[in-house]
XYZ file of C-alpha atoms in Angstrom:
700
model
C 0.000 0.000 0.000
C 1.373 3.399 -1.000
C 0.371 6.755 0.455
C 0.666 9.801 -1.836
C 0.707 13.516 -1.114
C -2.022 15.380 -3.023
C -0.995 18.862 -1.880
C -0.697 21.304 -4.763
C 2.909 21.875 -5.819
C 4.399 18.770 -4.185
C 4.389 16.707 -7.360
C 2.119 13.966 -5.950
C 5.108 12.284 -4.347
C 4.858 9.022 -2.443
C 4.940 9.597 1.308
C 5.155 6.039 2.551
C 5.178 2.446 1.355
C 3.446 -0.008 3.701
C 4.115 -3.725 3.282
C 0.814 -5.268 4.391
C 2.014 -8.816 3.712
C 4.913 -8.285 6.108
C 2.523 -7.001 8.779
C 0.305 -10.060 8.423
C 3.276 -12.426 8.641
C 4.478 -10.738 11.830
C 1.052 -11.030 13.412
C 0.820 -14.708 12.529
C 4.321 -15.409 13.773
C 3.485 -13.752 17.072
C 0.372 -15.914 17.397
C 2.161 -19.104 16.395
C 5.216 -18.556 18.560
C 3.797 -20.463 21.559
C 2.977 -23.370 19.255
C 6.319 -23.392 17.469
C 8.332 -23.549 20.701
C 6.576 -26.087 22.954
C 8.172 -27.382 26.102
C 10.232 -30.417 25.155
C 11.848 -32.977 27.372
C 14.703 -35.262 26.467
C 17.463 -34.991 23.880
C 17.210 -32.943 20.700
C 17.713 -34.777 17.402
C 19.909 -33.115 14.786
C 19.815 -34.617 11.305
C 21.016 -33.660 7.831
C 18.008 -35.246 6.139
C 15.339 -32.955 4.675
C 12.380 -32.107 6.832
C 9.892 -34.205 4.817
C 11.897 -37.375 5.568
C 11.925 -36.832 9.332
C 9.370 -38.310 11.704
C 7.260 -35.395 12.887
C 5.878 -35.203 16.377
C 2.224 -34.255 16.982
C 3.332 -30.749 17.983
C 5.236 -30.291 14.716
C 2.244 -31.503 12.745
C 0.044 -28.996 14.575
C 2.417 -26.144 13.746
C 2.611 -27.081 10.074
C -1.189 -27.417 9.850
C -1.645 -24.019 11.466
C 0.814 -22.410 9.054
C -0.812 -24.021 6.031
C -4.292 -22.968 7.104
C -3.148 -19.399 7.716
C -1.567 -19.136 4.300
C -4.836 -20.086 2.597
C -6.432 -16.755 3.501
C -4.203 -14.784 1.178
C -2.611 -11.362 1.562
C -4.251 -9.364 -1.222
C -5.757 -5.988 -0.300
C -9.494 -5.908 -1.041
C -10.544 -2.693 0.640
C -9.167 0.594 2.007
C -10.881 3.245 4.077
C -9.713 6.444 5.756
C -11.476 6.809 9.105
C -11.691 10.300 10.554
C -10.267 10.995 13.946
C -12.781 11.446 16.763
C -13.414 14.889 18.195
C -11.749 15.668 21.456
C -14.820 17.430 22.836
C -14.857 19.897 25.659
C -12.622 22.852 26.261
C -9.046 22.573 27.386
C -8.503 23.778 30.864
C -5.569 23.671 33.144
C -5.300 21.016 35.826
C -5.514 23.623 38.525
C -8.949 24.736 37.385
C -7.849 28.336 36.847
C -6.126 30.206 34.117
C -2.350 30.494 34.241
C -0.764 33.930 34.497
C 0.561 35.490 31.303
C 4.218 34.855 32.057
C 3.548 31.108 32.527
C 1.469 30.623 29.396
C 3.159 28.840 26.514
C 1.872 28.070 23.060
C 1.367 24.301 23.070
C -0.678 24.143 19.871
C 1.975 22.080 18.101
C 2.179 19.563 20.914
C -1.608 19.209 21.042
C -1.723 18.609 17.293
C 0.950 15.931 17.564
C -0.520 14.097 20.540
C -4.200 14.198 19.639
C -6.009 11.151 18.351
C -4.901 10.204 14.865
C -7.077 9.081 11.936
C -6.988 5.424 10.964
C -6.408 3.556 7.721
C -8.549 0.411 7.528
C -6.921 -2.270 5.381
C -9.121 -5.270 4.536
C -7.796 -8.618 3.324
C -9.670 -11.913 2.777
C -8.803 -13.193 6.230
C -8.307 -10.160 8.464
C -8.861 -6.472 9.028
C -5.982 -4.197 10.086
C -6.209 -0.675 11.493
C -3.095 1.438 10.796
C -2.299 4.778 12.402
C -2.350 7.314 9.558
C 0.359 9.470 11.205
C 2.908 6.892 12.327
C 1.891 3.954 10.084
C 1.991 1.645 13.087
C -0.498 -1.213 13.509
C -3.173 -0.146 15.983
C -5.325 -3.297 15.929
C -5.511 -6.645 14.150
C -8.744 -8.625 13.680
C -8.366 -12.178 12.352
C -11.532 -13.539 10.769
C -10.360 -17.152 11.119
C -10.390 -17.049 14.908
C -13.523 -18.193 16.690
C -14.980 -15.098 18.287
C -17.320 -15.208 21.305
C -20.887 -14.165 20.530
C -23.426 -12.643 22.885
C -26.904 -13.679 21.788
C -30.265 -13.676 23.527
C -31.100 -17.132 22.151
C -27.917 -19.077 22.512
C -24.302 -18.456 23.222
C -22.072 -19.911 20.543
C -18.806 -19.101 18.882
C -18.990 -17.654 15.424
C -16.378 -17.313 12.706
C -16.438 -14.993 9.746
C -15.712 -16.853 6.549
C -13.233 -15.667 3.955
C -14.395 -12.413 2.434
C -14.183 -11.363 -1.183
C -15.389 -7.769 -1.061
C -15.616 -4.957 1.470
C -17.470 -1.659 1.808
C -17.009 0.991 4.500
C -19.073 3.906 5.769
C -18.697 6.367 8.629
C -21.217 5.819 11.407
C -23.247 8.563 13.044
C -20.819 8.353 15.924
C -17.529 9.535 14.460
C -15.694 7.045 16.658
C -17.256 4.106 14.779
C -17.109 2.758 11.221
C -19.532 0.383 9.507
C -17.992 -2.394 7.394
C -19.729 -4.811 5.019
C -17.790 -8.025 4.381
C -19.153 -10.225 1.599
C -18.309 -13.909 1.890
C -16.718 -15.831 -0.976
C -18.176 -19.295 -0.340
C -21.402 -18.388 1.459
C -24.394 -16.285 0.537
C -23.954 -13.994 3.526
C -22.875 -10.456 4.196
C -21.415 -9.676 7.605
C -22.056 -6.236 9.053
C -19.150 -5.179 11.254
C -19.159 -2.237 13.598
C -15.586 -1.175 14.307
C -14.666 1.327 16.976
C -11.765 3.757 16.628
C -8.915 2.726 18.979
C -7.782 5.334 21.438
C -4.395 6.737 20.438
C -3.817 8.562 23.717
C -4.597 6.283 26.668
C -5.581 7.843 29.945
C -2.511 6.373 31.605
C 0.834 5.470 30.161
C 0.955 1.775 29.332
C 3.692 -0.549 28.161
C 3.963 -0.815 24.408
C 2.869 -4.451 24.392
C -0.341 -3.677 26.302
C -1.157 -0.312 24.778
C -3.509 -1.697 22.114
C -4.640 -4.855 23.892
C -8.325 -5.211 23.128
C -11.095 -7.794 23.244
C -13.523 -8.400 20.430
C -17.199 -9.149 20.964
C -19.622 -10.389 18.304
C -23.281 -9.785 18.980
C -26.316 -10.826 16.958
C -28.906 -8.099 16.557
C -31.608 -10.652 15.809
C -31.713 -9.733 12.120
C -28.640 -11.729 11.268
C -26.310 -8.754 11.546
C -23.044 -9.473 13.289
C -21.562 -6.583 15.228
C -17.898 -6.496 16.215
C -16.821 -4.049 18.889
C -13.419 -3.271 20.274
C -12.930 -2.640 23.943
C -9.728 -1.117 25.179
C -8.284 -3.051 28.068
C -8.970 -1.083 31.213
C -6.511 -2.877 33.415
C -4.709 -0.989 36.112
C -1.335 0.450 35.199
C 1.452 0.032 37.663
C 4.150 1.908 35.748
C 4.884 5.437 36.876
C 4.856 8.178 34.292
C 8.264 8.883 32.786
C 8.963 12.467 31.805
C 12.045 14.515 30.989
C 11.012 17.248 33.428
C 10.858 15.237 36.621
C 9.096 16.645 39.671
C 10.452 14.134 42.191
C 13.406 15.056 44.426
C 16.738 13.275 44.418
C 16.877 10.023 46.325
C 19.015 9.658 49.412
C 21.472 7.351 47.661
C 21.137 8.928 44.213
C 24.361 8.918 42.148
C 23.483 12.439 40.991
C 24.462 13.709 44.443
C 28.084 12.600 44.144
C 30.829 15.195 43.697
C 34.574 15.022 43.220
C 36.322 17.207 45.791
C 40.139 17.348 45.524
C 42.176 16.604 48.612
C 44.281 19.411 50.062
C 47.709 18.810 51.566
C 47.858 19.428 55.291
C 51.064 21.116 56.498
C 52.208 20.366 60.047
C 52.989 23.632 61.843
C 56.177 23.740 64.004
C 55.683 23.238 67.706
C 56.301 26.138 70.058
C 59.576 26.113 71.954
C 61.262 23.613 69.664
C 63.318 24.030 66.570
C 62.128 22.561 63.347
C 63.442 20.207 62.144
C 64.647 18.444 65.310
C 68.284 18.825 66.191
C 69.050 15.111 65.884
C 67.612 14.747 62.393
C 69.743 15.023 59.302
C 68.855 17.081 56.319
C 67.724 15.094 53.336
C 70.084 15.023 50.427
C 67.354 14.179 47.951
C 67.578 17.629 46.417
C 71.283 17.312 45.731
C 70.711 15.352 42.540
C 67.813 17.518 41.355
C 68.182 20.259 38.739
C 68.121 23.874 39.823
C 64.702 25.430 39.279
C 63.092 28.717 40.177
C 59.639 29.010 41.689
C 58.968 32.394 40.100
C 59.874 34.002 36.830
C 63.328 35.666 36.722
C 63.389 39.168 35.358
C 65.889 39.729 32.594
C 68.897 41.952 33.326
C 68.209 43.940 30.178
C 71.660 43.750 28.565
C 70.203 42.843 25.183
C 67.532 45.564 25.217
C 67.835 48.907 23.454
C 69.288 51.717 25.583
C 66.779 53.780 27.517
C 66.381 57.286 26.096
C 63.942 58.752 28.644
C 64.875 58.714 32.302
C 61.330 59.102 33.571
C 57.861 59.207 31.997
C 54.998 59.717 34.467
C 51.754 57.764 34.081
C 48.950 60.280 34.381
C 45.998 58.046 33.310
C 46.374 55.454 36.062
C 43.441 54.918 38.418
C 42.596 52.538 41.196
C 40.063 50.603 39.180
C 42.594 49.678 36.497
C 43.163 51.093 33.072
C 40.399 52.692 31.094
C 40.878 50.206 28.290
C 40.386 47.207 30.576
C 37.311 48.799 32.129
C 35.961 49.558 28.700
C 36.568 45.994 27.450
C 35.053 44.385 30.542
C 32.023 46.646 30.429
C 31.553 46.047 26.717
C 31.813 42.271 27.148
C 29.304 42.280 30.003
C 26.998 44.539 28.022
C 27.159 42.261 24.980
C 26.476 39.235 27.174
C 23.456 40.940 28.718
C 22.200 41.948 25.297
C 22.501 38.351 24.097
C 20.621 36.991 27.100
C 17.752 39.407 26.571
C 17.212 38.245 22.985
C 14.582 35.694 22.050
C 14.279 33.265 19.187
C 11.657 34.423 16.629
C 8.924 31.826 17.008
C 7.105 32.967 13.853
C 10.183 32.741 11.608
C 10.183 30.584 8.502
C 12.545 27.697 7.849
C 15.968 28.602 6.344
C 16.202 28.328 2.570
C 18.923 30.742 1.400
C 22.593 29.749 1.531
C 24.722 32.521 3.057
C 28.155 30.966 3.703
C 30.059 28.064 2.184
C 33.281 27.099 3.942
C 35.939 24.401 3.533
C 36.938 23.177 6.981
C 40.236 21.736 5.713
C 42.085 21.960 2.435
C 41.641 18.297 1.544
C 38.246 16.541 1.467
C 37.891 15.061 4.959
C 34.578 13.570 6.214
C 32.793 15.521 8.941
C 31.282 13.194 11.533
C 29.517 15.629 13.855
C 28.861 19.340 14.406
C 27.575 21.096 17.534
C 26.576 24.644 18.472
C 27.401 26.099 21.867
C 24.347 27.037 23.926
C 24.934 30.757 23.374
C 25.350 30.267 19.611
C 28.746 31.974 19.524
C 30.817 28.912 18.543
C 30.484 25.910 16.254
C 32.488 22.714 16.868
C 33.284 20.245 14.080
C 34.478 16.633 14.500
C 36.698 15.437 11.639
C 38.021 12.104 10.462
C 41.624 13.378 10.329
C 42.018 12.892 14.125
C 41.218 16.522 14.913
C 38.355 18.870 15.699
C 37.886 22.549 14.962
C 35.977 25.433 16.546
C 34.621 28.310 14.459
C 33.336 31.610 15.750
C 29.956 32.705 14.489
C 29.301 34.068 11.972
C 31.394 31.790 9.773
C 33.871 34.259 8.355
C 37.386 32.920 8.958
C 39.466 29.896 9.830
C 38.762 27.836 12.882
C 40.933 26.821 15.811
C 42.260 23.269 15.464
C 42.342 20.896 18.442
C 44.742 18.017 17.828
C 45.697 15.235 20.201
C 43.610 12.211 19.307
C 45.170 9.230 17.550
C 41.978 8.182 15.797
C 38.870 9.456 14.099
C 36.934 11.970 16.209
C 33.387 10.585 16.489
C 31.433 13.241 18.413
C 31.802 16.718 19.922
C 29.755 18.205 22.760
C 29.661 21.663 24.356
C 29.229 22.380 28.037
C 26.338 24.518 29.230
C 28.825 27.186 30.334
C 30.072 27.446 26.704
C 33.689 27.188 27.872
C 34.511 23.471 27.575
C 34.494 21.094 24.635
C 34.261 17.300 24.957
C 35.405 14.971 22.171
C 35.329 11.178 21.759
C 37.526 9.244 19.377
C 38.283 5.849 17.919
C 41.584 5.841 19.861
C 39.603 4.650 22.933
C 39.835 7.996 24.721
C 37.721 11.053 25.415
C 39.315 14.465 25.883
C 38.175 17.682 27.493
C 39.351 20.996 26.024
C 39.044 24.645 26.896
C 37.883 26.613 23.901
C 40.910 28.938 24.127
C 43.563 26.204 24.563
C 44.695 23.745 21.915
C 45.931 21.220 24.483
C 43.511 18.913 26.339
C 43.020 19.654 30.017
C 41.667 16.175 30.812
C 42.001 12.798 29.094
C 39.678 9.937 29.979
C 41.490 6.744 28.976
C 40.992 4.474 32.005
C 37.662 3.183 33.193
C 37.743 4.061 36.893
C 39.881 7.187 37.450
C 43.150 8.982 36.660
C 44.496 9.360 40.209
C 47.855 7.717 39.372
C 48.705 9.712 36.270
C 51.279 11.999 37.973
C 53.292 9.243 39.603
C 56.867 8.983 38.452
C 58.289 5.967 36.688
C 56.830 3.749 33.958
C 53.070 3.551 33.940
C 52.009 0.034 34.849
C 48.683 -1.487 33.889
C 46.367 -1.516 36.883
C 44.050 -4.515 36.914
C 41.528 -2.570 38.973
C 41.638 0.376 36.571
C 41.983 -1.036 33.043
C 41.898 1.113 29.903
C 38.993 1.095 27.504
C 38.998 -1.876 25.153
C 36.781 -0.385 22.423
C 36.392 2.983 20.780
C 34.279 5.607 22.505
C 31.371 6.280 20.182
C 29.478 8.989 22.050
C 30.157 11.552 24.770
C 28.001 14.235 26.360
C 27.928 16.639 29.267
C 25.081 15.805 31.626
C 23.134 17.364 34.494
C 24.227 20.954 33.749
C 27.930 20.115 33.337
C 28.148 18.129 36.566
C 28.820 14.758 34.915
C 30.194 13.298 31.704
C 28.510 10.418 29.860
C 30.486 8.021 27.633
C 29.517 4.894 25.688
C 31.909 2.009 25.140
C 30.539 -1.183 23.650
C 27.186 -1.922 25.289
C 28.029 0.036 28.460
C 27.344 3.629 29.426
C 29.701 5.272 31.939
C 28.919 8.313 34.085
C 31.894 10.263 35.496
C 32.301 13.098 37.938
C 35.266 15.381 37.386
C 37.192 18.312 38.840
C 39.024 20.939 36.783
C 41.759 23.092 38.296
C 41.209 26.423 36.547
C 43.666 28.453 38.625
C 46.222 30.497 36.657
C 49.546 28.705 36.216
C 52.988 29.664 35.044
C 54.976 27.979 32.287
C 56.233 25.217 34.600
C 53.159 24.364 36.658
C 50.857 24.162 33.683
C 52.334 20.746 32.905
C 51.536 19.507 36.422
C 47.819 18.939 35.983
C 45.480 18.481 38.913
C 42.411 17.697 36.814
C 40.756 14.499 37.975
C 37.822 12.264 37.078
C 36.214 9.285 38.787
C 33.651 6.708 37.759
C 30.228 7.122 39.379
C 28.001 4.530 37.694
C 27.966 2.031 34.834
C 24.793 0.891 33.080
C 24.588 -1.809 30.421
C 22.226 -2.750 27.631
C 22.289 -6.488 28.272
C 20.590 -7.549 25.046
C 22.698 -5.375 22.743
C 26.296 -5.748 21.651
C 26.839 -2.026 21.161
C 25.192 1.279 22.009
C 24.565 2.938 18.653
C 23.091 6.269 19.855
C 23.019 8.332 23.047
C 20.920 11.333 24.058
C 20.547 13.374 27.244
C 19.569 16.906 28.234
C 22.224 19.223 29.679
C 20.457 22.587 29.572
C 18.418 21.779 32.691
C 18.297 19.083 35.352
C 16.777 15.885 34.000
C 17.025 12.308 35.198
C 16.342 10.657 31.827
C 19.020 9.267 29.459
C 18.128 7.504 26.189
C 20.296 4.785 24.641
C 19.757 2.888 21.384
C 21.310 -0.530 20.909
C 22.344 -2.775 18.071
C 19.313 -4.980 18.834
C 16.959 -2.331 17.351
C 15.677 -1.273 20.766
C 15.755 1.885 22.884
C 16.355 1.739 26.627
C 15.348 4.545 28.982
C 17.559 5.004 32.056
C 16.579 6.926 35.176
C 19.866 8.228 36.561
C 18.234 9.202 39.837
C 17.514 5.517 40.476
C 20.525 4.344 38.416
C 18.494 1.717 36.619
C 16.634 0.974 33.428
C 12.972 1.959 33.617
C 11.741 1.105 30.113
C 12.747 -0.876 27.032
C 11.099 -0.188 23.670
C 11.777 -3.151 21.355
C 11.876 -3.071 17.552
C 11.885 0.702 17.242
C 13.025 0.424 13.612
C 13.703 -2.393 11.211
C 17.438 -1.692 11.584
C 19.533 -0.340 14.495
C 19.005 3.326 15.336
C 21.967 5.557 14.468
C 20.647 8.894 15.820
C 18.481 10.019 18.750
C 17.535 13.696 19.010
C 15.588 15.157 21.930
C 13.609 18.378 21.788
C 15.744 20.532 24.099
C 14.694 23.911 22.737
C 17.434 26.470 23.387
C 18.510 29.126 25.872
C 16.468 31.734 24.018
C 13.096 29.952 23.833
C 10.753 28.092 26.167
C 8.144 25.426 25.490
C 5.356 23.706 27.338
C 6.457 20.822 29.600
C 4.939 18.221 27.264
C 7.109 19.393 24.368
C 10.318 18.223 26.059
C 9.047 14.623 26.061
C 9.294 14.426 22.262
C 12.327 12.814 20.649
C 13.332 11.631 17.177
C 14.935 8.408 16.022
C 16.395 7.531 12.641
C 17.639 4.277 11.124
C 18.861 3.294 7.653
C 16.062 2.439 5.186
C 13.370 3.071 7.815
C 12.863 6.833 7.844
C 12.428 9.082 10.884
C 10.025 8.512 13.793
C 8.771 10.983 16.368
C 8.110 9.480 19.812
C 6.334 10.624 22.945
C 8.200 9.518 26.050
C 5.167 9.632 28.339
C 2.850 7.448 26.267
C 5.690 5.333 24.856
C 4.410 5.401 21.312
C 5.310 6.705 17.883
C 3.185 9.746 17.008
C 4.586 10.691 13.576
C 6.681 9.261 10.781
C 8.691 11.217 8.191
C 9.868 9.805 4.878
C 11.183 11.167 1.614
C 14.934 11.445 2.176
C 17.558 8.829 1.292
C 19.336 7.038 4.123
C 20.687 3.563 3.384
C 24.169 3.272 4.924
C 25.529 6.421 6.560
C 24.542 8.073 9.805
C 22.713 11.213 8.707
C 22.120 13.757 11.451
C 18.844 15.003 12.920
C 17.930 18.328 14.498
C 14.912 20.029 16.077
C 14.459 23.715 15.365
C 14.401 25.858 18.539
C 10.758 26.709 17.831
C 9.951 22.959 17.574
C 8.092 23.525 14.283
C 10.604 22.002 11.894
C 12.915 19.009 11.637
C 16.112 18.940 9.578
C 17.961 15.846 8.426
C 20.811 14.957 6.127
C 20.544 12.627 3.184
C 22.697 10.496 0.943
C 21.414 12.176 -2.233
C 23.573 15.261 -1.440
C 20.594 17.150 -0.068
C 19.332 18.311 3.313
C 15.602 18.028 4.001
C 13.384 20.194 6.211
C 10.129 18.670 7.490
C 7.124 20.312 9.046
C 6.714 18.493 12.355
C 2.913 18.340 11.933
C 3.074 16.927 8.391
C 4.401 13.654 7.067
C 6.381 15.112 4.184
C 9.204 17.568 3.704
C 8.555 21.231 2.954
C 11.918 22.150 1.422
C 15.095 20.594 0.024
C 18.484 22.290 0.463
C 20.419 21.321 -2.654
C 23.924 22.179 -3.842
C 25.981 19.805 -1.687
C 28.730 17.802 -3.359
C 28.637 14.760 -1.065
C 26.543 12.982 1.559
C 25.129 15.389 4.171
C 26.353 13.815 7.408
C 24.997 16.209 10.049
C 22.732 19.247 10.491
C 22.255 21.715 13.357
C 19.965 24.706 13.958
C 21.331 27.923 15.428
C 19.956 28.421 18.974
C 19.216 32.156 18.513
C 18.590 32.819 14.826
C 16.556 30.897 12.196
C 19.706 29.500 10.609
C 20.810 25.977 9.732
C 24.333 24.600 9.323
C 24.909 21.466 7.252
C 28.051 19.333 7.109
C 29.002 16.921 4.345
C 31.416 14.049 3.883
C 33.741 16.143 1.713
C 34.696 18.478 4.586
C 32.425 21.424 3.758
C 29.926 23.284 5.928
C 27.143 25.535 4.678
C 25.084 28.132 6.498
C 21.453 28.685 5.469
C 19.206 31.518 6.623
C 15.557 32.466 6.240
C 16.488 35.741 4.543
């Protein structure tokens, strides 16, 4: 089944291709799984003979008969119907019963449009009827006509089955939540009248994904031979607590988020009164005899090589107690510019960027760009390159960037701190490094799992069995909990570190004696995955939630306050997820609390999906771009109206978050677009490609 866009000017392009036969096979496999794996006792026979020559047990015969009978129904599509979504009804009021003040009101129209009940696509086949969510193209319900269905009749209670159907007709009932369906039988002279109810897309309470659409079917006889099928949503009690990004619960007593790394200070023993120090009987240590002569402070030059002084005295008449006028002017101007930046707001009514303003080659030779990241204030742009380096550009993109070299492998990801001063990079050389944006040397290197407390000890560095180095490359790294922690992924494990940075001014000698330390706080594993393929967390505000995607096509939600996994979403895509993007907004815009629970996932050959963390379901699906092999980036606009993604057809796509198709294509790239990022303050978009070029697009 193919879904086309009939909007004028879009060229009637295909939005989505739905494989109904694959859906039916999955449903049958799920129903036959208990039969295909019965409990067996005794040894298992392994033979090279074909299956038709083996002696089949009664269980095997039952499985084969069930499979053969299911395949007789066929998978051809005989009817399609677009069911309207039910009206919400009633006015929207706040939970408190009163109206919020003006400064607390946020425009949540977009979120309401995304989370409201979706229309349904009814797909009829000879043996079943499938309801598909028209926004996410997920299966909402599955009705198998070959199953005996309980019937409630005034005369007798029997089980009835609907025979194979050859034709279907649909009509909207008076109640918009219901649809009438006529199913004409192939082998009998009967027409079954089915009354199908619209499944609720937003349950009253968050349910697990496996139980979200659990329903029971009831067939009733109206006395005139009409069979009525109704769906009833399972109203079982829900024991799972609601999971949100903005948590309202306080930190636990033993929460790992309370841990801090405080450096130890050396305690000096003061000399005792009345006694000389050191004691008279002790000998002076001769350990310093073999040490080179060093000076604790800088030595002023004698000035023999300088030019002769011509003026004996030149008074300074502009000196004041508060420092020089130039320093006061620079400090006041910097503070004024910072205040001006903080008072700005992102234009919520701005259009998506379409005009290319800047095109820049990051390096002279074509080098793939793996990741780009904006600082929270929008003043700097970091770029991760495959030539073992990363670069930082000042906005706007007008000149060359500052190179940060030190890794011995490909730089996978870059991440900015919330303070906009520190840059975190992860590499294929099994290390992660922390940089100051004004220094080209790393201030902290994370290469061992537990800590780096023994890095300043003299002598050859021995391998500590209790503190081994990383065995695999570090794929992802992020600052977390407003720069308090650092998150790393290595294999199928996520590590959370606390750290301390000594930012005191140092001279030319002491700057090589680093006192920066880190220590492991917690490790969390995805047990069913071999590797963590994507990582996402919020650093702009305090949040307990961390999202991880694994190589087993699942997403696991971790609550760092409890230090445990709280939810696993299986089979998110048909292939492993390569990118997770949360709606963080920016420093210059605010959203409703429900908007921060939205996040995007992308996988090769399976498009983009928009998820709601609270209800644990996919609410939208976006297709149209090309993504088969590479990891193409994703980005939310600060206004949360648009989504940008890269593509392998040398194009970047911009989607309207409330529509299922793209609204604009940014062409002109000369290679695969590997990553995209929106500017946090202005309606601008930066794209990066595999040939080492970045482009800046604006709405003007």
